Coordinates of C-alpha atoms and ligand atoms in Angstrom, one line a residue:
M10 CA 13.1 59.2 23.9
I11 CA 11.2 59.3 27.1
F12 CA 9.0 62.4 27.4
G13 CA 8.6 62.7 31.2
G14 CA 12.0 61.2 31.5
V15 CA 12.6 62.2 35.1
G16 CA 9.1 61.5 36.2
D17 CA 7.8 58.8 38.4
L18 CA 7.1 56.2 35.7
S19 CA 10.4 56.7 34.1
V20 CA 12.3 56.3 37.3
R21 CA 10.3 53.4 38.8
K22 CA 9.6 51.4 35.7
L23 CA 11.0 52.5 32.3
L24 CA 14.7 53.1 33.1
P25 CA 14.9 49.9 35.3
A26 CA 13.2 47.9 32.5
L27 CA 15.7 49.3 29.9
F28 CA 18.6 48.6 32.3
M29 CA 17.5 45.0 32.6
A30 CA 17.2 44.6 28.8
H31 CA 20.7 46.2 28.5
R32 CA 22.1 43.9 31.2
H33 CA 20.8 40.8 29.5
G34 CA 22.1 41.9 26.1
N35 CA 18.7 42.5 24.6
L36 CA 19.1 46.1 23.6
P37 CA 20.5 46.7 20.1
K38 CA 24.1 47.9 20.4
A39 CA 23.5 51.3 19.0
T40 CA 20.5 52.1 21.2
R41 CA 20.6 55.4 22.9
I42 CA 18.1 56.6 25.5
H43 CA 17.2 60.2 25.7
A44 CA 15.4 61.4 28.8
L45 CA 13.5 64.6 28.2
G46 CA 12.3 66.8 31.0
R47 CA 11.7 70.4 31.8
Q48 CA 14.5 70.7 34.4
A49 CA 17.3 72.9 33.1
W50 CA 19.8 70.1 33.8
D51 CA 22.9 69.1 31.9
K52 CA 23.8 65.5 31.4
T53 CA 26.0 65.3 34.5
M54 CA 23.1 66.5 36.7
F55 CA 20.7 64.1 35.1
L56 CA 23.1 61.2 35.6
S57 CA 23.6 62.0 39.3
F58 CA 19.8 62.1 39.7
I59 CA 19.5 58.7 38.0
Q60 CA 22.3 57.3 40.0
E61 CA 20.5 58.3 43.2
K62 CA 17.0 57.2 42.2
V63 CA 16.9 54.3 39.8
P64 CA 19.0 51.5 41.4
G65 CA 16.5 51.2 44.2
F66 CA 13.9 50.1 41.7
I67 CA 16.1 47.5 40.0
G68 CA 15.6 44.9 42.7
E69 CA 17.9 42.0 43.2
A70 CA 20.0 42.7 40.1
S71 CA 21.4 45.8 41.9
Q72 CA 23.0 43.5 44.5
Q73 CA 24.7 41.3 41.9
P74 CA 28.5 41.4 41.6
D75 CA 28.3 42.5 37.9
F76 CA 26.0 45.4 38.7
T77 CA 28.6 48.1 38.8
S78 CA 30.0 47.4 35.3
A79 CA 26.5 46.8 33.8
W80 CA 25.3 50.0 35.3
A81 CA 28.3 52.0 34.1
S82 CA 27.8 50.7 30.5
F83 CA 24.0 51.5 30.8
L84 CA 24.7 55.1 31.8
D85 CA 26.8 55.4 28.6
R86 CA 23.7 54.9 26.6
L87 CA 21.8 57.7 28.4
N88 CA 21.5 61.4 27.5
Y89 CA 19.3 64.2 28.8
V90 CA 17.7 66.9 26.8
S91 CA 16.0 69.8 28.6
L92 CA 12.8 70.4 26.8
D93 CA 9.4 72.0 27.4
A94 CA 7.0 69.9 25.4
T95 CA 4.9 72.9 24.6
Q96 CA 7.8 74.8 23.0
S97 CA 8.5 73.9 19.4
G98 CA 11.9 75.6 19.6
D99 CA 13.0 73.1 22.3
F100 CA 12.7 70.3 19.8
V101 CA 15.6 71.6 17.8
A102 CA 18.0 70.5 20.5
L103 CA 16.3 67.1 20.5
G104 CA 16.7 66.7 16.7
A105 CA 20.4 67.6 17.0
A106 CA 20.9 64.9 19.7
L107 CA 19.4 62.1 17.5
Q108 CA 21.3 60.0 15.0
P109 CA 19.9 60.4 11.5
G110 CA 18.1 57.4 9.9
S111 CA 17.6 55.4 13.1
T112 CA 14.3 53.8 14.3
R113 CA 12.9 56.2 16.9
V114 CA 10.6 55.3 19.8
H115 CA 9.0 58.2 21.6
Y116 CA 7.5 57.2 24.9
F117 CA 4.9 59.6 26.1
A118 CA 5.1 59.3 29.8
T119 CA 3.4 62.6 30.4
A120 CA -0.1 63.9 31.0
P121 CA -2.2 63.2 27.9
S122 CA -2.8 67.0 27.5
L123 CA 0.8 67.2 26.2
F124 CA 0.5 64.5 23.6
T125 CA -0.8 66.9 20.9
H126 CA 2.0 69.4 21.5
I127 CA 4.6 66.6 21.4
C128 CA 3.3 65.2 18.1
A129 CA 2.9 68.6 16.5
H130 CA 6.4 69.7 17.5
L131 CA 8.1 66.4 16.5
S132 CA 6.4 66.7 13.1
A133 CA 7.3 70.4 12.6
N134 CA 10.9 69.6 13.4
G135 CA 11.0 66.7 10.9
L136 CA 11.3 64.1 13.7
I137 CA 8.5 61.8 12.5
D138 CA 9.0 59.4 9.6
A139 CA 7.8 55.9 8.7
R140 CA 10.1 54.3 11.2
T141 CA 8.9 56.4 14.1
R142 CA 6.9 54.7 16.9
V143 CA 5.1 56.2 19.8
V144 CA 4.1 54.6 23.1
L145 CA 1.1 56.1 24.8
E146 CA 0.9 55.6 28.5
K147 CA -2.5 55.6 30.3
P148 CA -4.7 57.3 31.3
L149 CA -5.9 57.6 27.7
G150 CA -8.8 59.8 28.4
H151 CA -11.3 60.0 31.3
D152 CA -14.3 59.1 29.1
L153 CA -15.1 58.2 25.5
A154 CA -14.9 61.7 24.1
S155 CA -11.6 62.5 25.6
A156 CA -10.1 59.2 24.5
Q157 CA -11.4 59.9 20.9
Q158 CA -9.8 63.3 21.0
I159 CA -6.4 61.9 22.0
N160 CA -6.6 59.3 19.3
D161 CA -7.6 61.9 16.7
E162 CA -4.8 64.2 17.6
V163 CA -2.1 61.5 17.7
G164 CA -3.6 60.0 14.5
R165 CA -3.1 63.3 12.6
Y166 CA 0.7 62.7 12.8
L167 CA 1.1 58.9 13.0
H168 CA -0.4 55.9 11.4
E169 CA -2.2 53.4 13.7
S170 CA 0.6 50.8 13.1
Q171 CA 3.1 53.3 14.7
I172 CA 1.0 53.8 17.8
F173 CA 1.6 51.5 20.8
R174 CA -1.0 52.0 23.5
I175 CA 0.5 50.3 26.5
D176 CA -1.4 48.4 29.2
H177 CA 1.3 46.8 31.3
Y178 CA -1.0 44.0 32.3
L179 CA -0.6 42.6 28.8
G180 CA 3.1 42.4 29.4
K181 CA 2.8 40.2 32.5
E182 CA 4.2 36.7 32.0
T183 CA 1.1 34.9 33.3
V184 CA -1.3 37.0 31.3
Q185 CA 0.6 36.0 28.1
N186 CA 0.6 32.5 29.4
L187 CA -3.2 32.5 29.6
M188 CA -3.3 32.6 25.8
V189 CA -1.1 29.5 25.8
L190 CA -3.2 27.7 28.5
R191 CA -6.3 28.3 26.4
F192 CA -5.0 27.9 22.8
G193 CA -1.9 25.7 23.3
N194 CA -3.8 22.9 25.0
T195 CA -6.7 20.8 23.9
I196 CA -8.3 19.9 27.2
F197 CA -9.8 23.2 28.3
E198 CA -11.2 24.7 25.1
P199 CA -14.2 22.3 24.7
L200 CA -15.3 23.2 28.2
W201 CA -14.5 26.9 28.0
R202 CA -18.1 28.0 27.5
S203 CA -21.6 28.0 28.8
P204 CA -23.0 25.7 30.3
Y205 CA -19.8 24.0 31.4
I206 CA -18.5 27.2 33.0
K207 CA -20.8 28.4 35.8
S208 CA -19.1 31.7 36.6
V209 CA -15.8 33.6 36.2
Q210 CA -14.2 35.9 38.7
I211 CA -11.3 38.2 38.1
T212 CA -9.6 39.9 41.1
V213 CA -6.9 42.5 41.0
A214 CA -6.4 43.3 44.7
E215 CA -3.7 45.6 45.9
S216 CA -2.6 46.0 49.5
V217 CA -1.1 49.5 48.9
G218 CA -3.2 52.6 49.4
V219 CA -3.2 55.7 47.2
G220 CA 0.4 56.5 48.1
S221 CA 1.7 59.8 46.7
R222 CA -0.6 59.8 43.7
A223 CA -3.5 61.6 45.4
G224 CA -3.8 64.3 42.7
F225 CA -4.2 61.8 39.9
Y226 CA -6.1 59.2 41.8
D227 CA -8.8 61.3 43.4
G228 CA -9.9 62.6 40.0
T229 CA -9.8 59.1 38.5
G230 CA -11.0 56.3 40.9
A231 CA -10.7 52.6 40.6
L232 CA -13.1 52.1 37.6
R233 CA -11.1 54.3 35.3
D234 CA -7.7 53.5 36.8
M235 CA -8.0 49.7 36.7
V236 CA -11.3 48.3 35.3
Q237 CA -11.4 50.3 32.0
N238 CA -8.0 49.0 31.0
H239 CA -6.4 46.2 33.0
L240 CA -9.4 44.2 34.1
L241 CA -11.2 44.5 30.7
Q242 CA -8.0 43.4 29.0
L243 CA -7.8 40.3 31.2
L244 CA -11.4 39.6 30.6
C245 CA -10.8 39.8 26.8
I246 CA -8.1 37.2 27.0
V247 CA -10.3 34.9 29.1
A248 CA -13.3 35.3 26.9
M249 CA -12.1 35.8 23.3
E250 CA -12.5 33.3 20.5
P251 CA -9.4 31.6 19.3
P252 CA -7.6 34.0 16.9
V253 CA -6.6 32.7 13.5
S254 CA -3.0 33.7 14.1
L255 CA -0.8 35.7 16.4
D256 CA -0.8 38.7 14.0
P257 CA -1.6 41.8 16.0
D258 CA -4.8 42.5 14.2
A259 CA -6.0 38.8 14.4
V260 CA -5.7 38.9 18.2
R261 CA -7.0 42.4 18.6
D262 CA -10.0 41.7 16.4
E263 CA -11.0 38.9 18.8
K264 CA -10.5 41.1 21.8
L265 CA -12.6 43.8 20.2
K266 CA -15.4 41.4 19.7
V267 CA -15.5 40.6 23.4
L268 CA -15.6 44.3 24.3
R269 CA -18.4 44.9 21.8
S270 CA -20.3 42.0 23.3
L271 CA -20.3 43.3 26.8
R272 CA -23.9 43.8 27.8
P273 CA -24.4 47.5 28.2
M274 CA -25.5 48.5 31.8
S275 CA -28.7 50.5 32.3
V276 CA -29.0 52.7 35.3
A277 CA -31.0 49.9 37.0
D278 CA -28.2 47.4 36.2
V279 CA -25.6 49.9 37.6
A280 CA -27.7 50.1 40.9
R281 CA -27.9 46.3 41.1
D282 CA -24.7 44.9 39.6
T283 CA -22.0 47.3 40.7
V284 CA -20.4 48.1 44.1
R285 CA -18.3 51.1 44.8
G286 CA -16.1 51.2 47.9
Q287 CA -13.7 53.5 49.8
Y288 CA -11.3 52.3 52.4
T289 CA -11.4 53.5 56.0
A290 CA -8.7 53.2 58.6
G291 CA -7.5 49.7 59.3
A292 CA -4.4 47.7 58.9
S293 CA -2.3 46.7 55.9
E294 CA 0.3 43.9 56.0
G295 CA 0.7 44.3 59.8
D296 CA 0.9 48.1 59.9
A297 CA -1.8 50.6 60.8
A298 CA -3.3 52.2 57.7
V299 CA -5.2 55.5 57.5
G300 CA -8.5 55.8 55.7
Y301 CA -8.6 57.2 52.2
L302 CA -10.1 60.5 53.4
Q303 CA -7.2 60.9 55.8
E304 CA -4.5 60.3 53.1
A305 CA -2.3 63.3 52.2
N306 CA -3.9 65.7 49.7
I307 CA -7.3 63.8 49.5
P308 CA -10.3 66.2 50.0
P309 CA -12.0 65.1 53.3
D310 CA -15.3 64.8 51.5
S311 CA -14.0 62.9 48.5
N312 CA -16.5 60.5 46.8
T313 CA -13.8 58.7 44.8
E314 CA -14.0 54.9 44.8
T315 CA -10.9 52.9 45.8
F316 CA -12.8 49.6 45.2
V317 CA -15.1 48.3 42.5
A318 CA -16.9 45.0 42.1
L319 CA -19.1 44.4 39.0
K320 CA -21.2 41.6 37.6
V321 CA -20.8 41.5 33.9
H322 CA -22.4 39.6 31.0
I323 CA -21.1 38.9 27.6
N324 CA -23.9 38.7 25.0
N325 CA -22.7 35.8 22.8
W326 CA -23.2 32.1 22.5
R327 CA -20.1 31.1 24.4
W328 CA -20.9 33.1 27.4
A329 CA -24.7 33.1 27.5
N330 CA -25.9 33.1 31.1
V331 CA -22.4 33.0 32.6
P332 CA -22.0 35.8 35.2
I333 CA -18.6 37.3 35.2
F334 CA -17.4 39.1 38.4
L335 CA -14.7 41.7 38.3
R336 CA -13.3 43.4 41.4
T337 CA -10.3 45.5 42.2
G338 CA -9.3 47.7 45.0
K339 CA -6.6 49.4 47.0
R340 CA -5.8 48.5 50.6
M341 CA -7.4 45.1 50.3
A342 CA -6.4 42.1 52.4
E343 CA -3.4 41.2 50.3
R344 CA -1.9 41.8 46.9
R345 CA -3.4 39.2 44.7
S346 CA -4.4 39.1 41.0
E347 CA -6.2 36.0 40.1
I348 CA -8.7 34.6 37.6
V349 CA -11.0 31.8 38.8
I350 CA -13.0 29.8 36.4
E351 CA -15.7 27.9 38.2
F352 CA -17.1 24.9 36.3
A353 CA -20.7 23.7 36.5
D354 CA -22.2 21.9 39.4
L355 CA -22.6 18.1 39.2
P356 CA -25.8 17.3 37.4
F357 CA -26.5 14.5 39.9
M358 CA -25.1 13.9 43.3
L359 CA -24.0 10.3 43.6
F360 CA -22.0 10.8 46.9
P361 CA -24.2 11.8 49.8
D362 CA -21.2 13.0 51.8
A363 CA -19.8 15.4 49.2
P364 CA -19.1 18.9 50.6
R365 CA -21.5 21.6 49.4
Q366 CA -19.0 23.7 47.5
P367 CA -17.8 24.3 44.0
V368 CA -16.6 21.1 42.4
N369 CA -14.0 22.0 39.8
R370 CA -12.2 25.3 39.6
L371 CA -9.4 26.5 37.6
M372 CA -7.4 29.2 39.4
I373 CA -4.9 31.2 37.5
R374 CA -2.8 33.3 39.9
L375 CA -1.1 36.2 38.1
Q376 CA 0.7 37.8 41.0
P377 CA 2.5 37.8 43.4
E378 CA 3.1 34.1 42.6
E379 CA 2.5 32.6 39.2
H380 CA 0.6 29.4 39.3
V381 CA -2.3 27.5 37.9
Q382 CA -4.4 25.2 40.1
L383 CA -7.1 22.9 39.1
Q384 CA -9.3 22.0 41.9
M385 CA -10.8 18.5 41.7
M386 CA -12.8 16.3 44.1
A387 CA -11.0 13.2 45.5
K388 CA -11.9 10.5 47.9
E389 CA -10.5 10.9 51.4
P390 CA -8.6 7.8 52.4
G391 CA -10.4 5.5 54.7
S392 CA -13.7 3.6 54.8
G393 CA -16.7 5.3 53.3
M394 CA -16.9 7.6 50.4
R395 CA -16.0 11.0 51.8
L396 CA -15.0 13.6 49.2
R397 CA -12.6 16.4 49.6
P398 CA -11.3 19.1 47.2
V399 CA -7.6 18.8 46.3
S400 CA -5.6 20.7 43.7
L401 CA -3.4 19.8 40.8
N402 CA -0.8 22.5 41.1
L403 CA 1.4 23.9 38.4
D404 CA 3.9 26.3 39.9
L405 CA 5.2 28.2 36.8
E406 CA 8.1 29.7 38.7
S407 CA 9.6 26.4 39.6
A408 CA 8.6 24.8 36.3
F409 CA 10.5 27.5 34.4
A410 CA 13.5 28.5 36.6
G411 CA 15.5 31.5 35.5
R412 CA 14.9 35.2 35.1
R413 CA 11.4 36.5 34.4
A414 CA 11.3 39.9 32.8
E415 CA 9.0 42.6 34.2
A416 CA 6.0 43.6 32.1
Y417 CA 7.5 46.9 31.1
E418 CA 10.7 45.3 29.9
R419 CA 8.9 42.8 27.8
L420 CA 6.6 45.4 26.3
L421 CA 9.5 47.9 25.6
M422 CA 11.3 45.1 23.7
D423 CA 8.1 44.5 21.7
V424 CA 8.0 48.2 20.8
I425 CA 11.7 48.1 19.7
K426 CA 11.0 45.1 17.6
G427 CA 7.8 46.6 16.2
R428 CA 5.4 43.9 17.6
L429 CA 1.9 45.3 18.3
T430 CA 0.1 42.2 19.5
H431 CA 0.2 43.1 23.1
F432 CA -0.8 46.7 22.7
M433 CA -4.3 48.2 22.4
R434 CA -5.7 49.3 19.1
R435 CA -7.8 52.5 18.9
D436 CA -11.1 50.7 18.5
E437 CA -10.4 48.5 21.5
L438 CA -9.7 51.4 23.7
E439 CA -12.8 53.2 22.5
A440 CA -15.0 50.1 22.9
A441 CA -13.8 49.8 26.5
W442 CA -14.8 53.4 27.2
T443 CA -18.1 52.9 25.5
W444 CA -19.0 50.2 28.0
V445 CA -17.5 51.9 31.0
E446 CA -19.0 55.3 30.5
P447 CA -22.6 54.4 31.4
I448 CA -21.4 53.0 34.7
L449 CA -19.8 56.3 35.6
N450 CA -23.0 58.1 34.4
G451 CA -25.2 55.7 36.4
W452 CA -23.3 56.4 39.6
Q453 CA -23.7 60.1 39.1
L454 CA -27.4 59.8 38.4
L455 CA -27.9 57.5 41.3
N456 CA -25.8 59.8 43.5
E457 CA -24.0 56.6 44.5
K458 CA -21.7 57.1 47.4
P459 CA -18.9 54.6 47.9
K460 CA -19.5 52.1 50.7
A461 CA -16.9 52.0 53.5
Y462 CA -14.6 49.0 53.9
T463 CA -11.8 48.7 56.5
A464 CA -8.3 48.8 55.1
G465 CA -6.9 45.3 55.0
T466 CA -10.2 43.5 54.1
W467 CA -11.7 42.2 50.9
G468 CA -14.0 45.2 50.3
P469 CA -17.5 46.2 51.4
A470 CA -20.0 43.5 52.4
A471 CA -22.1 44.5 49.3
S472 CA -19.4 42.8 47.2
S473 CA -20.1 39.4 48.8
A474 CA -23.8 40.1 48.5
L475 CA -23.4 40.7 44.7
M476 CA -22.0 37.2 44.4
A477 CA -24.4 35.6 46.7
R478 CA -27.3 36.7 44.6
E479 CA -26.0 34.6 41.8
N480 CA -25.3 31.6 44.2
A481 CA -21.6 32.3 43.9
A482 CA -18.9 33.4 46.3
W483 CA -15.5 35.1 46.0
V484 CA -12.8 32.5 46.1
E485 CA -11.6 33.3 49.6
E486 CA -15.2 33.0 50.9
A487 CA -16.2 29.8 49.1
Ligands
BG6_505 C1 -1.6 51.1 37.4 C2 -2.5 51.9 38.2 O1 -2.0 51.1 36.0 O2 -1.5 49.8 37.8 C3 -2.1 51.8 39.7 O3 -2.5 53.2 37.8 C4 -1.9 50.4 40.1 O4 -3.1 52.5 40.5 C5 -1.0 49.6 39.2 O5 -1.3 50.4 41.4 C6 -1.0 48.1 39.5 O6 -0.1 47.5 38.7 P1 0.6 46.1 39.3 O7 1.5 45.7 38.1 O8 1.4 46.5 40.5 O9 -0.4 45.2 39.6

């Protein structure tokens, strides 16, 4: 059941992901997909809407010769129920459409303000039992109190083990691979700590602007939209201790410990260690791009940040004195998500001609390409001892040819199979908000205005200055 079944997320991500799972034979035979929406449509009207909208988001698979038959058999699984989530009576029709005794997954792809109504009406209509699962889509709150409220309300009807809080970054192949890189190899873990690691940088850069999401984005900003969830989740996987098993709670316990060890930011820290930015007119991927304030439906005096850079510390033995830099933004120079682990400087310089730059770096590219590079110093051929950085390259796409599932497909299959490991537990979500909230409050107290950066660049100059103060540089500047 997809609440918000004809909405943007459903059309762009969920239905394409379910189609791909169907096409590759991964959906159980009896699976039926019910899209729920307020439109007073019948099934035929819904199917023609889907037919028009969804194939464009399926990518290459929609060009394959077997697409037509796979698509037709996928449509056979679909149903539409017209339903207003605030009206209990509308859930009667939903109940009538469902097969008794089956495992039911309810995906809440709606505004969180509807979550309580949906849970209450499902419950009142006898549509929740021990085999029911719900998927909660972000944004899960805009601060700690609102996140707690959502969790309390959903928790009145469902046990924590039935609640799948989705963060699609946890479904990305390379993010899951990071666990394997760390805990499926022996060579990195002994060095994965202070003082062998000098700094860590995590970048999630997007080239797109706010697009058609002005209404949502302007009230949200980059810190809530990206840092509170995706970047902190990446940080957890980079920084956590080895879990004792892959059991959901074993992994989530370790991630929670990282979130609880983040050094809280005082107002002075916020002033020194955070940068807010907002893009101005420039160019993006060869085309002219308007500034954020000129985007459709953005108030001309908006203070919303479209870029954030932060210096973060983790208060524990492993990460003592290791600055961790996070940054994310829209309309940046390119689409690139990457984790860079910079190892310590040489304790003694034997080679006088060595370049003055970081010696060993592990670079984990999450997207658009998937690769891991280990930068090492090597001798340039010729007389003399001239050093030059070279990379050991592991291209994961060529090492593992074949289809790679999109994050939503992988995570939806996890929900269907009841695997919670890659979903956020309540305490994780709340710990993330607990750390993020003082930054939001600090900005307000400081009356911090976002700094301008030209669309198509790497963000405001203050972001480079934040690094320079720690004797570090963003990877493209080093
Ligand atoms: C979403 C944010 O969670 O993630 C969007 O709301 C952002 O603003 C998107 O564009 C980025 O996801 P991806 O998978 O394209 O990196």
